[in-house]
Amino acid sequence: MQLIGMLDSPYVRRVAISLQLLGLRFEHRSISVFSTFEQFRKINPVVKAPSFICDDGEVLMDSTLVIEYAEALALGRRSLMPNSLYERQHTLREIGLALAACEKSIQIVYERNLRPAEKLHEPWISRVTGQLLAAYRILEDDLSARPLAVTSGAINQAGVSAAVAWHFTQQMLPEVVSAANYPALSAFSAKAEALQEFIAAPHGAGTYRDTG
């Protein structure tokens, strides 16, 4: 199986980490939707990262759907989702908040880096920033009230997604989301980033390599 996309995308990175935690082997191809657009389009005409090439050659896309497929492959061995309805409900809430934070962070990055300065729409950036801060404030409060496990054997998808989202935002927008205001998230992310699965798929232009 092949994971297509760069690890500077939080969506690609959460898949790479999840696949490792689920015990699934894969090849990572660090192909950009920007600088290598045509190469990516040959794999997936939609040019959406992450894309995931299954063993039979069929291509999946969207990190949540790829992870759902990975969960099915790992069925009976490991899951990053809890079994009980109560715990699953809370986990889904945290995943939703983390993905919202990813989305809003990326929107701000794109506005700043891709749109000409004279065409920036400050009311839109302000609104998106408010949404981003709201997502992290709720995650911070939730994490303080109900700490998430942060070991390779116990971390769940909420933990993976929250840690990846937070690290991405801190790499790209530290002046927008001050780490000092979110001590629980900062501490949790630091512990998660020290896990082997996170280290093996670092944020940036590098490539995950299976050393197992």
PDB file of C-alpha atoms in Angstrom:
ATOM      1  CA  MET A   1       0.000   0.000   0.000  1.00  0.00           C
ATOM      2  CA  GLN A   2       1.164   3.533  -0.700  1.00  0.00           C
ATOM      3  CA  LEU A   3       0.445   6.796   1.091  1.00  0.00           C
ATOM      4  CA  ILE A   4       0.706   9.774  -1.244  1.00  0.00           C
ATOM      5  CA  GLY A   5       1.285  13.296   0.052  1.00  0.00           C
ATOM      6  CA  MET A   6       3.685  15.372   2.096  1.00  0.00           C
ATOM      7  CA  LEU A   7       4.048  15.196   5.854  1.00  0.00           C
ATOM      8  CA  ASP A   8       3.739  18.968   6.143  1.00  0.00           C
ATOM      9  CA  SER A   9       0.024  18.250   5.705  1.00  0.00           C
ATOM     10  CA  PRO A  10      -1.586  17.338   9.044  1.00  0.00           C
ATOM     11  CA  TYR A  11      -4.001  15.105   7.149  1.00  0.00           C
ATOM     12  CA  VAL A  12      -1.221  13.079   5.534  1.00  0.00           C
ATOM     13  CA  ARG A  13       0.674  12.934   8.811  1.00  0.00           C
ATOM     14  CA  ARG A  14      -2.274  11.673  10.870  1.00  0.00           C
ATOM     15  CA  VAL A  15      -2.690   8.846   8.364  1.00  0.00           C
ATOM     16  CA  ALA A  16       1.015   7.953   8.464  1.00  0.00           C
ATOM     17  CA  ILE A  17       0.993   7.822  12.251  1.00  0.00           C
ATOM     18  CA  SER A  18      -2.304   5.932  12.425  1.00  0.00           C
ATOM     19  CA  LEU A  19      -1.121   3.278   9.966  1.00  0.00           C
ATOM     20  CA  GLN A  20       1.926   2.637  12.123  1.00  0.00           C
ATOM     21  CA  LEU A  21      -0.091   2.416  15.326  1.00  0.00           C
ATOM     22  CA  LEU A  22      -2.447  -0.049  13.616  1.00  0.00           C
ATOM     23  CA  GLY A  23       0.515  -2.221  12.659  1.00  0.00           C
ATOM     24  CA  LEU A  24       0.058  -1.769   8.909  1.00  0.00           C
ATOM     25  CA  ARG A  25       3.045  -1.569   6.581  1.00  0.00           C
ATOM     26  CA  PHE A  26       3.029   0.966   3.764  1.00  0.00           C
ATOM     27  CA  GLU A  27       5.241   2.953   1.450  1.00  0.00           C
ATOM     28  CA  HIS A  28       5.182   6.735   1.707  1.00  0.00           C
ATOM     29  CA  ARG A  29       5.654   8.848  -1.420  1.00  0.00           C
ATOM     30  CA  SER A  30       6.229  12.504  -0.551  1.00  0.00           C
ATOM     31  CA  ILE A  31       4.557  14.150  -3.545  1.00  0.00           C
ATOM     32  CA  SER A  32       3.325  17.745  -3.356  1.00  0.00           C
ATOM     33  CA  VAL A  33      -0.055  18.981  -4.558  1.00  0.00           C
ATOM     34  CA  PHE A  34       1.732  22.220  -5.448  1.00  0.00           C
ATOM     35  CA  SER A  35       5.285  21.714  -6.737  1.00  0.00           C
ATOM     36  CA  THR A  36       4.607  18.296  -8.280  1.00  0.00           C
ATOM     37  CA  PHE A  37       0.971  18.810  -9.242  1.00  0.00           C
ATOM     38  CA  GLU A  38       1.208  16.903 -12.543  1.00  0.00           C
ATOM     39  CA  GLN A  39       2.913  13.929 -10.914  1.00  0.00           C
ATOM     40  CA  PHE A  40       0.196  13.829  -8.277  1.00  0.00           C
ATOM     41  CA  ARG A  41      -2.543  14.110 -10.917  1.00  0.00           C
ATOM     42  CA  LYS A  42      -1.265  10.951 -12.617  1.00  0.00           C
ATOM     43  CA  ILE A  43      -1.969   9.069  -9.394  1.00  0.00           C
ATOM     44  CA  ASN A  44      -5.222  10.806  -8.505  1.00  0.00           C
ATOM     45  CA  PRO A  45      -6.822  13.234 -11.004  1.00  0.00           C
ATOM     46  CA  VAL A  46      -8.482  15.038  -8.092  1.00  0.00           C
ATOM     47  CA  VAL A  47      -5.016  15.858  -6.667  1.00  0.00           C
ATOM     48  CA  LYS A  48      -6.106  15.495  -3.057  1.00  0.00           C
ATOM     49  CA  ALA A  49      -3.724  14.704  -0.212  1.00  0.00           C
ATOM     50  CA  PRO A  50      -3.666  12.262   1.294  1.00  0.00           C
ATOM     51  CA  SER A  51      -4.320   9.768  -1.442  1.00  0.00           C
ATOM     52  CA  PHE A  52      -3.897   6.105  -0.649  1.00  0.00           C
ATOM     53  CA  ILE A  53      -3.198   3.338  -3.128  1.00  0.00           C
ATOM     54  CA  CYS A  54      -4.635   0.028  -1.934  1.00  0.00           C
ATOM     55  CA  ASP A  55      -2.997  -3.314  -2.684  1.00  0.00           C
ATOM     56  CA  ASP A  56      -5.261  -3.834  -5.706  1.00  0.00           C
ATOM     57  CA  GLY A  57      -4.439  -0.376  -7.098  1.00  0.00           C
ATOM     58  CA  GLU A  58      -7.681   1.362  -6.164  1.00  0.00           C
ATOM     59  CA  VAL A  59      -7.084   4.896  -4.871  1.00  0.00           C
ATOM     60  CA  LEU A  60      -8.773   6.270  -1.759  1.00  0.00           C
ATOM     61  CA  MET A  61      -8.688   9.877  -0.546  1.00  0.00           C
ATOM     62  CA  ASP A  62      -9.549  11.937   2.543  1.00  0.00           C
ATOM     63  CA  SER A  63      -7.675  11.161   5.747  1.00  0.00           C
ATOM     64  CA  THR A  64     -10.737  10.091   7.727  1.00  0.00           C
ATOM     65  CA  LEU A  65     -11.815   7.640   5.035  1.00  0.00           C
ATOM     66  CA  VAL A  66      -8.305   6.245   4.630  1.00  0.00           C
ATOM     67  CA  ILE A  67      -8.091   5.713   8.386  1.00  0.00           C
ATOM     68  CA  GLU A  68     -11.498   4.023   8.376  1.00  0.00           C
ATOM     69  CA  TYR A  69     -10.186   1.628   5.716  1.00  0.00           C
ATOM     70  CA  ALA A  70      -7.033   1.043   7.770  1.00  0.00           C
ATOM     71  CA  GLU A  71      -9.158   0.243  10.818  1.00  0.00           C
ATOM     72  CA  ALA A  72     -10.959  -2.423   8.775  1.00  0.00           C
ATOM     73  CA  LEU A  73      -7.633  -3.926   7.727  1.00  0.00           C
ATOM     74  CA  ALA A  74      -6.483  -4.068  11.342  1.00  0.00           C
ATOM     75  CA  LEU A  75      -9.786  -5.429  12.652  1.00  0.00           C
ATOM     76  CA  GLY A  76      -9.261  -7.881  15.483  1.00  0.00           C
ATOM     77  CA  ARG A  77      -5.706  -6.755  16.167  1.00  0.00           C
ATOM     78  CA  ARG A  78      -5.776  -3.064  17.085  1.00  0.00           C
ATOM     79  CA  SER A  79      -8.148  -0.148  16.873  1.00  0.00           C
ATOM     80  CA  LEU A  80      -7.679   3.531  17.585  1.00  0.00           C
ATOM     81  CA  MET A  81     -11.379   3.887  18.354  1.00  0.00           C
ATOM     82  CA  PRO A  82     -12.948   2.814  21.674  1.00  0.00           C
ATOM     83  CA  ASN A  83     -15.660   0.156  21.732  1.00  0.00           C
ATOM     84  CA  SER A  84     -18.046   1.707  24.232  1.00  0.00           C
ATOM     85  CA  LEU A  85     -20.571   4.158  22.818  1.00  0.00           C
ATOM     86  CA  TYR A  86     -19.855   6.708  25.555  1.00  0.00           C
ATOM     87  CA  GLU A  87     -16.118   6.720  24.931  1.00  0.00           C
ATOM     88  CA  ARG A  88     -16.539   6.658  21.159  1.00  0.00           C
ATOM     89  CA  GLN A  89     -18.884   9.654  21.300  1.00  0.00           C
ATOM     90  CA  HIS A  90     -16.284  11.685  23.187  1.00  0.00           C
ATOM     91  CA  THR A  91     -13.486  10.507  20.903  1.00  0.00           C
ATOM     92  CA  LEU A  92     -15.463  11.594  17.834  1.00  0.00           C
ATOM     93  CA  ARG A  93     -16.039  14.995  19.431  1.00  0.00           C
ATOM     94  CA  GLU A  94     -12.297  15.466  19.984  1.00  0.00           C
ATOM     95  CA  ILE A  95     -11.458  14.295  16.457  1.00  0.00           C
ATOM     96  CA  GLY A  96     -13.978  16.773  15.068  1.00  0.00           C
ATOM     97  CA  LEU A  97     -12.413  19.616  17.023  1.00  0.00           C
ATOM     98  CA  ALA A  98      -8.909  18.623  15.921  1.00  0.00           C
ATOM     99  CA  LEU A  99      -9.942  18.416  12.274  1.00  0.00           C
ATOM    100  CA  ALA A 100     -11.677  21.785  12.546  1.00  0.00           C
ATOM    101  CA  ALA A 101      -8.443  23.242  13.930  1.00  0.00           C
ATOM    102  CA  CYS A 102      -6.528  21.722  11.003  1.00  0.00           C
ATOM    103  CA  GLU A 103      -8.987  23.151   8.507  1.00  0.00           C
ATOM    104  CA  LYS A 104      -8.955  26.644   9.957  1.00  0.00           C
ATOM    105  CA  SER A 105      -5.165  26.674  10.300  1.00  0.00           C
ATOM    106  CA  ILE A 106      -4.774  25.686   6.659  1.00  0.00           C
ATOM    107  CA  GLN A 107      -7.269  28.328   5.549  1.00  0.00           C
ATOM    108  CA  ILE A 108      -5.203  31.017   7.264  1.00  0.00           C
ATOM    109  CA  VAL A 109      -1.949  29.660   5.819  1.00  0.00           C
ATOM    110  CA  TYR A 110      -3.430  29.612   2.322  1.00  0.00           C
ATOM    111  CA  GLU A 111      -4.809  33.129   2.693  1.00  0.00           C
ATOM    112  CA  ARG A 112      -1.403  34.425   3.694  1.00  0.00           C
ATOM    113  CA  ASN A 113       0.763  32.431   1.301  1.00  0.00           C
ATOM    114  CA  LEU A 114      -1.345  32.019  -1.835  1.00  0.00           C
ATOM    115  CA  ARG A 115      -3.545  35.107  -2.080  1.00  0.00           C
ATOM    116  CA  PRO A 116      -1.985  38.410  -3.174  1.00  0.00           C
ATOM    117  CA  ALA A 117      -1.655  40.810  -0.251  1.00  0.00           C
ATOM    118  CA  GLU A 118      -3.949  43.381  -1.880  1.00  0.00           C
ATOM    119  CA  LYS A 119      -6.705  40.779  -2.085  1.00  0.00           C
ATOM    120  CA  LEU A 120      -6.601  39.587   1.510  1.00  0.00           C
ATOM    121  CA  HIS A 121     -10.006  39.861   3.164  1.00  0.00           C
ATOM    122  CA  GLU A 122      -9.365  40.671   6.818  1.00  0.00           C
ATOM    123  CA  PRO A 123     -12.956  40.073   8.028  1.00  0.00           C
ATOM    124  CA  TRP A 124     -12.719  36.531   6.654  1.00  0.00           C
ATOM    125  CA  ILE A 125      -9.320  35.928   8.289  1.00  0.00           C
ATOM    126  CA  SER A 126     -10.671  37.268  11.593  1.00  0.00           C
ATOM    127  CA  ARG A 127     -13.654  34.943  11.451  1.00  0.00           C
ATOM    128  CA  VAL A 128     -11.546  31.905  10.642  1.00  0.00           C
ATOM    129  CA  THR A 129      -9.084  32.833  13.385  1.00  0.00           C
ATOM    130  CA  GLY A 130     -11.949  32.995  15.863  1.00  0.00           C
ATOM    131  CA  GLN A 131     -13.072  29.527  14.817  1.00  0.00           C
ATOM    132  CA  LEU A 132      -9.527  28.203  15.166  1.00  0.00           C
ATOM    133  CA  LEU A 133      -9.112  29.619  18.653  1.00  0.00           C
ATOM    134  CA  ALA A 134     -12.528  28.280  19.681  1.00  0.00           C
ATOM    135  CA  ALA A 135     -11.600  24.762  18.577  1.00  0.00           C
ATOM    136  CA  TYR A 136      -8.354  24.821  20.545  1.00  0.00           C
ATOM    137  CA  ARG A 137      -9.995  26.349  23.619  1.00  0.00           C
ATOM    138  CA  ILE A 138     -12.533  23.519  23.763  1.00  0.00           C
ATOM    139  CA  LEU A 139      -9.812  20.926  23.170  1.00  0.00           C
ATOM    140  CA  GLU A 140      -7.711  22.487  25.925  1.00  0.00           C
ATOM    141  CA  ASP A 141     -10.593  22.417  28.381  1.00  0.00           C
ATOM    142  CA  ASP A 142     -11.564  18.864  27.422  1.00  0.00           C
ATOM    143  CA  LEU A 143      -7.996  17.627  27.711  1.00  0.00           C
ATOM    144  CA  SER A 144      -7.643  19.218  31.134  1.00  0.00           C
ATOM    145  CA  ALA A 145     -10.864  17.575  32.318  1.00  0.00           C
ATOM    146  CA  ARG A 146     -10.359  14.198  30.624  1.00  0.00           C
ATOM    147  CA  PRO A 147      -6.684  13.587  29.827  1.00  0.00           C
ATOM    148  CA  LEU A 148      -5.949  11.417  26.791  1.00  0.00           C
ATOM    149  CA  ALA A 149      -3.573   8.468  26.856  1.00  0.00           C
ATOM    150  CA  VAL A 150      -0.235   9.205  25.239  1.00  0.00           C
ATOM    151  CA  THR A 151       1.682   5.951  24.839  1.00  0.00           C
ATOM    152  CA  SER A 152       2.075   3.958  21.618  1.00  0.00           C
ATOM    153  CA  GLY A 153      -0.059   1.176  23.033  1.00  0.00           C
ATOM    154  CA  ALA A 154      -2.879   3.329  24.367  1.00  0.00           C
ATOM    155  CA  ILE A 155      -3.170   6.520  22.289  1.00  0.00           C
ATOM    156  CA  ASN A 156      -6.412   6.677  20.321  1.00  0.00           C
ATOM    157  CA  GLN A 157      -7.472   8.590  17.216  1.00  0.00           C
ATOM    158  CA  ALA A 158      -8.505  11.607  19.253  1.00  0.00           C
ATOM    159  CA  GLY A 159      -4.992  11.758  20.670  1.00  0.00           C
ATOM    160  CA  VAL A 160      -3.339  11.326  17.287  1.00  0.00           C
ATOM    161  CA  SER A 161      -5.498  13.961  15.627  1.00  0.00           C
ATOM    162  CA  ALA A 162      -5.221  16.505  18.443  1.00  0.00           C
ATOM    163  CA  ALA A 163      -1.437  16.131  18.677  1.00  0.00           C
ATOM    164  CA  VAL A 164      -0.928  16.376  14.917  1.00  0.00           C
ATOM    165  CA  ALA A 165      -3.239  19.380  14.611  1.00  0.00           C
ATOM    166  CA  TRP A 166      -1.571  21.232  17.468  1.00  0.00           C
ATOM    167  CA  HIS A 167       1.943  20.575  16.150  1.00  0.00           C
ATOM    168  CA  PHE A 168       0.943  21.762  12.682  1.00  0.00           C
ATOM    169  CA  THR A 169      -0.526  25.009  13.986  1.00  0.00           C
ATOM    170  CA  GLN A 170       2.510  25.659  16.160  1.00  0.00           C
ATOM    171  CA  GLN A 171       4.799  25.101  13.193  1.00  0.00           C
ATOM    172  CA  MET A 172       2.807  27.361  10.886  1.00  0.00           C
ATOM    173  CA  LEU A 173       0.934  29.894  13.040  1.00  0.00           C
ATOM    174  CA  PRO A 174       2.587  30.192  16.469  1.00  0.00           C
ATOM    175  CA  GLU A 175       1.857  33.915  16.558  1.00  0.00           C
ATOM    176  CA  VAL A 176      -1.868  33.243  16.060  1.00  0.00           C
ATOM    177  CA  VAL A 177      -2.257  30.471  18.629  1.00  0.00           C
ATOM    178  CA  SER A 178       0.008  31.156  21.593  1.00  0.00           C
ATOM    179  CA  ALA A 179       1.223  27.934  23.209  1.00  0.00           C
ATOM    180  CA  ALA A 180       1.298  29.663  26.585  1.00  0.00           C
ATOM    181  CA  ASN A 181      -2.491  29.856  26.542  1.00  0.00           C
ATOM    182  CA  TYR A 182      -2.902  26.108  26.009  1.00  0.00           C
ATOM    183  CA  PRO A 183      -0.648  24.319  28.516  1.00  0.00           C
ATOM    184  CA  ALA A 184      -2.497  20.990  28.436  1.00  0.00           C
ATOM    185  CA  LEU A 185      -2.368  20.771  24.651  1.00  0.00           C
ATOM    186  CA  SER A 186       1.278  21.827  24.602  1.00  0.00           C
ATOM    187  CA  ALA A 187       2.263  19.179  27.141  1.00  0.00           C
ATOM    188  CA  PHE A 188       0.216  16.479  25.447  1.00  0.00           C
ATOM    189  CA  SER A 189       1.658  17.287  22.027  1.00  0.00           C
ATOM    190  CA  ALA A 190       5.220  17.224  23.353  1.00  0.00           C
ATOM    191  CA  LYS A 191       4.692  13.734  24.769  1.00  0.00           C
ATOM    192  CA  ALA A 192       3.055  12.516  21.569  1.00  0.00           C
ATOM    193  CA  GLU A 193       5.852  13.902  19.401  1.00  0.00           C
ATOM    194  CA  ALA A 194       8.300  11.811  21.443  1.00  0.00           C
ATOM    195  CA  LEU A 195       6.556   8.568  20.415  1.00  0.00           C
ATOM    196  CA  GLN A 196       8.356   6.489  17.804  1.00  0.00           C
ATOM    197  CA  GLU A 197       5.397   6.623  15.403  1.00  0.00           C
ATOM    198  CA  PHE A 198       5.434  10.423  15.428  1.00  0.00           C
ATOM    199  CA  ILE A 199       9.221  10.615  15.142  1.00  0.00           C
ATOM    200  CA  ALA A 200       9.125   8.279  12.113  1.00  0.00           C
ATOM    201  CA  ALA A 201       6.722  10.643  10.311  1.00  0.00           C
ATOM    202  CA  PRO A 202       7.939  14.145  11.180  1.00  0.00           C
ATOM    203  CA  HIS A 203       6.197  17.294  10.011  1.00  0.00           C
ATOM    204  CA  GLY A 204       7.909  18.620   6.909  1.00  0.00           C
ATOM    205  CA  ALA A 205       9.118  17.571   3.486  1.00  0.00           C
ATOM    206  CA  GLY A 206      10.692  14.316   4.620  1.00  0.00           C
ATOM    207  CA  THR A 207       9.570  10.765   3.916  1.00  0.00           C
ATOM    208  CA  TYR A 208       8.386   8.085   6.323  1.00  0.00           C
ATOM    209  CA  ARG A 209      10.461   4.952   6.057  1.00  0.00           C
ATOM    210  CA  ASP A 210       9.372   1.643   7.520  1.00  0.00           C
ATOM    211  CA  THR A 211      12.146   0.389   9.770  1.00  0.00           C
ATOM    212  CA  GLY A 212      10.180  -2.590  11.064  1.00  0.00           C
TER     213      GLY A 212
END
